[in-house]
Structure formats: structure tokens, C-alpha cells
Amino acid sequence: MSDIVLQIDGVEVAAKEGMTVLEAAQKAGIYIPTLCHHEKLEPYGACRLCLVELESRGRSRLVVSCLYPVEKGLVVKTRSEKVDRVRKMILELLLSHAPDAFELQDLAKEYGADKYRFEKEPSFCVHCGLCVRYCAEVKKKEAIGFVNRGTKREISFIPEIASKECWNCKECFPLCPTEALQAAFVLAKALSFPSTEHAPAE
Amino acid sequence: MERINSANELEALRKSILSSRDTNKPCITICSGSACHASGSKEVASRIEEEIANQGLSGTVDVRKTGCHGFCEKGPIIVIHPEKICYFQIKPEDVSEIVTETIIGKKIIERLLYTDPATNEKIVYESEIPFYKNQERLVFGSNGSIDPKNLDDYLAIGGYSALAKALFQMTPGQVVEEVKKSNLRGRGGGGFPAGSKWEGSRNAPGDIKYVIVNADEGDPGAYMDRSLLEGNPHSVLEGLTIGAYAVGSHEGYIYVRQEYPLAVENVTTAIKQAQEYGLLGKNILGSGFDFTVKVHMGAGAFVCGESTALMTALEGRAGEPRPKYIRSNVKGLWNRPSVLNNVETWSNVPLIINNGADWFTKLGTESSKGTKIFSVVGKINNTGLVEVPMGMTLRDIIYKIGGGIPGGKKFKAVQTGGPSGGCLPEELLDLQVGFDELTKAGSMMGSGGMIVLDEDTCMVDVARYFLEFLTDESCGKCVPCREGIRQMLQTLTKITQGKGKEGDIELLEELAETAREAALCALGKSAPNPFLSTLKYFRNEYEAHIKEKRCPALSCKELIAFYIDPKKCQACTTCARKCPSNAIIGGKNLIHMVDQEKCTKCGTCFEVCPPRFSAVKKISGEPVPDPIPEEARIIVRGGKKNE
């Protein structure tokens, strides 16, 4: 497949057909912030932090780079006034839930996001879905899933599966950008399978 | 029933159905849609059947339970054919009189006729009633005359002739061209040109393609798709089959919300009948074209009307929008080319094929062709479904057809396009309805919801209401929608509670930008519209709430107070007796007062105070006058001195 050349932040970048803008940027060493992206997982497009400004046919628009396929001659800006403004707001919205998450704090500094802009509602989970998707896509267990929708949406371990599968895995734990996942696991364990019958023999 | 194996056989069957029907035979049609059932049409229908049997008229009078007639305000509605006498708001106890007087005696029952509120005249025929007279009911008109459970009824009005024409006289490419030429735009929301969508799928690679009916209608107060699917399911199936032929699809889905059980029932029956007649299934009408349709019941989540979410749900997964920069008509359901149109769009197709694109484009505005069915609800006299040519003004729809605002109240705004639409003020009443016309004004066509608001409506509260709906209905996947709308709702709620502060409007605007620019799907991207449109036209109301803690519409509870004008109170004690929280301080011959501490602001006193006194006032943004001393409250009547 012939290489596609596009422009990211003024730099000519070569990419392959089927790649996303994010992949092309990463390959060229250009940093775009992400929260819900993971190279082992299908693109998800939920956190919207990786949005970039595109110029095509004389018009500019925001797209999320983790999903947008590269095109020949595409002109991409990973930082612009608009991108920064929207990114800052997204961070502020997330910080009301997880004000102390390290990843968010670093980004907040970069974009001047005020973690106290919105009333604190520490639910900790930022709904990046890394745990849910990792368990489903990589481990094929689906021990954790999203329940409910809208603002009531939350992650939840499925006790029947979790009690069998999670003990020896816990591979999702380090993926979580906040502490919500561990908390959810401890809660599920305490409520649904407190005994240690599935624990490895001492 | 024997299969129909050719276009000629279809025409022969149609002729035999028509000739077996005596056009002079009396026939009573009664509306039997979901809304009609709610107003009691089921009981009326069974009473009619009983009465006909009791009076020995079985076999000489037909009874036909049809779909929605549209004039829901006046339902249940019956029309007596062949004269087409129209009776409204029929109760079971009216039935025996109707049969005796009108069917047998050929006399008209005055009290059941429509009274024109403008002239006070009684109107006998549907075609002369202003509500119907000013409409152009191309798509919806047959609803009132056919039994949706009877395919013969649909054939009798020319049903499936467009399918036969497409299959035998046109190539798939010609069908696509005709639809493109007609400039039919999707009646579901965005108004995307149907022909281009079809062409994209037709040209997309792959042997397996799908056509889908979006019947997930979930806008508050809108029910045109439900009524069409309930009342004329074959018109939707015929349009869908023509679309399938055009794009080269052999499998179709009808995604209908399960809260629409009658629509599910009627369309399922229709599919079965069409299969028996050879109008669906293998080798349709002997043309060699195969096409099957399945009904899928959705759980009734608003977001599932969004095309990618609907397809995800059809695949059997949670109905969440799919992030994609490739259109669904190229990569949709199971990653295959999929044409998704809503019920009304598909129903337009047979008309276009039968009458041609030129006929269709004669109706409408520059960029919006044909007709549109609107669901007109809210503060309006004639609630119901109306079908008008594109380009009719809002004023004509609201006043000529809708009969204006009840109770002598003033029109304030019309909310169009569902939760993602916007509110248009009085200055825009002469706006012609059309996709681009409405969008330009800051609202949208959407699926055709139209909620009329009167002077008592607070526009900040309207924005709050729709954002509340959207927060509940958001799937919660992406941050700008889940978190952004939630913050917008919280800010709007605070404003309506009198807790708004300087900077709130700017914050709302910033949140609106984030949702618009960065949300994953159309629900989130359009969610700020209720706020943005009300801010655009009613900014003063936002400012009054924030700066003066005043609700100009006297509607926001936290910002109003009820006060009894001592000069007007006649101590009739009505309000004191009706007040549910004992907040009225009063007594015989004693001017009443509202105890502001106890008052729950339910408004009962305001409503029950006799109009000849109208002593109860609603006030906002001003202090409640101090209570007057007991001795000054004594009312002296008829010159007689009080001791």
C-alpha cells in the first residue's frame, strides 16, 4: 500500500492506508493527549481529549484523532485555540469527578484547567472504559461492564464472573486512570463474594 | 389467499376487490390508533358492532376500524360513508342513536357535529372543517379510510402499484434517479437527501446490503411515525421494498420501539399478509426480486433513534452510538451498506414512484419538497397530527389548522424539532417551514414535533426541561454529552431557582460549544439547541432570572409569590377552602391573606379565585406587600356597620 502523506502541525508525516490520525502522529513522535485510548484495544472515541482541528475544503472542524482515518493531503492541527479551549473544558468536567487523578492533573496544568470550576462530585470513574474493554477484548471474560446510561452510567463487576476470573488476573487494575476500578472491585467482592474460596491456595 | 405472480394479476385482484365493494353501502369508520384507544374508541367500536347486530343490520352496514385521523383533540372520530358525515368525541352511549338516526333514518345528529369556534356553525363533512381543509394529506390521508389489518383495503386505494411499476418498468438505477430528482429529504432529523443516501449504498461494494425503517420515534409529544405505522403499515413496507430493489438489498429491518405495541402488531400482520400475497419474500410479483423484512423491537431509548446507535442495537448490543467517520450507507449494520430512513420518509416513496419526481417537487420550498406531517401539541386548540406542504407558515399551521391558543392567552413560542430543536418566537411566525428555513432560524425540522407555548411558559424552564430529558436519554459514553449536558442542566436549574449568578450565561455558552464541537453523536452535538435558541430569542428572560431574580412568565416556583389584593378580595373563602396547605389566613368578612411561610406555590388560590374578583395575584421579582393589620381587614358590606 502506497504511503499517504499528510501534514500534522506543519510537519509532513507519512502514514499507511487505514491508519488513524492519532497513530500517524504517534509514529511521527507528535504527542496528542488521550485518556480512553489503548493500543491493544479497539478505538473507542469516548473521552474526546484527542480531538484535533482539521482543515479540508477551506473549512475547519474538530474530529477525534483516534478514529479519523488518514487521508492524502490532510492538514491537521493538534493544538489550536479552539482545540485547547474544548480540551480544557473536557478536563474540567472530568476533574469534578476525579480531582486527584494524576493523569488529569498533569493535563490540567498543560491546559490551564481549573479543577474547582465545577462542583466536586467525586465518583472517581471517568468512564474511559479501559477496564471494560480490556476485559472483553483482550481477556474475553466480560467480568466488568457498564450499567445504566447517561449520568447514571457506572462500571460494575459481574459477581458470577468476577468471583471466578478476577482473582488471578487484575490486569485491568493498572489501566485505570483513577482509583474507581479498584474501589468497584473491592465493593463487588465485599458484597458478592467475600469468602476466599477462589483465592489461590496458601 | 393465492400468491400474486405478476403485475397484471395484481391489477386484476385490485379490480375484483373494487367491484366486490358497493360504494353505496353504508360504512362506519372509527379511528382506532393508540391515541384513539386512549380516548375510548375501542368501547365505541365494539358498541357499534353490537348495535348493528342488534338492529338486524349485519351484512348491510360495514364497520371499519382505521388508523389515526389526526384530529386527536376531538377523538374518537367516526365518519359515515358514503356521505362522509363526521362525528366527533363519540361516547358509547351515542352509538345507538347514530345507528338509528343516521344509518337508518339518514338524519344528521347536530350535537355530534364539529362546531367551528370562529363562526359557531356546525360542519357536517370532514373536507369542510378548517383543521382538515387547510392540510395537504398525501401521506397521511389514507389513514382514515383503510383498515390497517386488511391488505385488500390498501390494494383498493392503489397500494403496491408503485412497487409493480418499479419492478417491471424501471431499473434500480432509475428508481434511485427518480428519488434523487424528487429531492426527498429524510423526515427523521437531519434532512439528508434520501436519493443520495440510496445511491451511496447502491454504489458501495458488497453483495449484502440492508434497508432499515427507523420507527424509534421518541420526541416528547410526537407520534406521527407511530400513527403511520399503525394506520398504514403497507405504505411503509411498499416504500421499503422499492428502496431495497433500488439499492440491491434483500433484507430489511423495522426498528420499532416496544412502547408502540399496536404499531408492532399491525406491521407484523402486514408483513405476514404481504408475504402470503407474494408482495414480500421470494420472487416478488414474479419479478425475480427477493426481499424479506423483520421487525425488531427496541427498548425505547431516545438515543437509539440515532442511526449508528440504532444499528448497534439491531446487532444485538447496547444501543450506543458508534464513532465513525464512514457513513452508514457504506458501512452500517454489520459493517455492510445500510440505508436507514424513518417511517414517514419510506411512506413518501410509493407516491414519488407513482406520480413522478416532477409532481413531488411542485410542492414545497426551494430546498424542501413535498409535505411534512407535524405533531402539533401544547397550548393549542386543535391538538393532533397535521400534514401540510413544506413552505406553509408557522402562523397558518398554528392558527388556521391548529385553531390558535386556548383561553385567550398570548402565543409565546413554538418549539420545533424535538429535544434537539429550538424555540421560535412570535416575530418568526411567518417563517415558512422547511429543513433549511428552520435550521437557519436556530431550530430544526427534526421528525416534526411542534409544541406550542403560551405566555405562561418560562423559556429558561423550557430549556431546562429539554436538557433534563436529554441527560436522562444520553447513553453516557462520551464526556461532552454525559458531563457537559449534566452541567448545563445544573446551571439552568439553578437559574430557574433564583440561584443564577453573573457568568452563568457565558458558562452555558462554553458548555454548549464543547458539546456541539466535541460530542460523539447527534444527540450530544444538538443537545445545546434548546438553550441556544431560547437564549437567542429570549435572552431578557435569562437576565431577569439571574439579575433581578424574577421570572417574567411568572412560572418558576422559587421566584414567584401569591398575593391577595386587599382591595379586590371579597372574603368569599373559596381559596381558603381549596388551599391544600392551609396557607390562607381568612374568615368570613375578613380580607384574606397568603401566609408566605406556609405557601407551597401550587397556584390553587390563583385558579379558584372567581374571575369577577380576580383578587389573587402572582408576583415575581418584587417584595410581597406587608400584611395589613387585622382591623383593616374587616369587610363592611351593604353599608351595614360591623361592630
XYZ file of C-alpha atoms in Angstrom, chain A residues 1-4 6 15-24 43 65-72, chain B residues 326 331:
26
model
C 0.000 0.000 0.000
C 1.418 3.345 -1.006
C 2.188 5.835 1.694
C -0.184 8.661 2.393
C -0.409 14.342 5.486
C 1.166 7.088 7.064
C -0.357 3.919 5.747
C -3.888 3.489 4.465
C -6.240 2.545 7.274
C -4.224 4.279 9.977
C -5.822 6.861 12.195
C -4.527 10.391 12.587
C -3.523 9.534 16.158
C -1.449 6.571 15.002
C 0.210 8.666 12.327
C -10.684 2.724 19.155
C -7.857 11.664 16.049
C -8.211 8.152 17.484
C -10.937 7.433 14.933
C -10.302 9.670 11.970
C -8.647 7.808 9.113
C -5.659 9.426 7.449
C -6.235 10.983 4.059
C -3.815 12.257 1.494
C -17.532 6.486 7.344
C -20.534 0.729 6.370
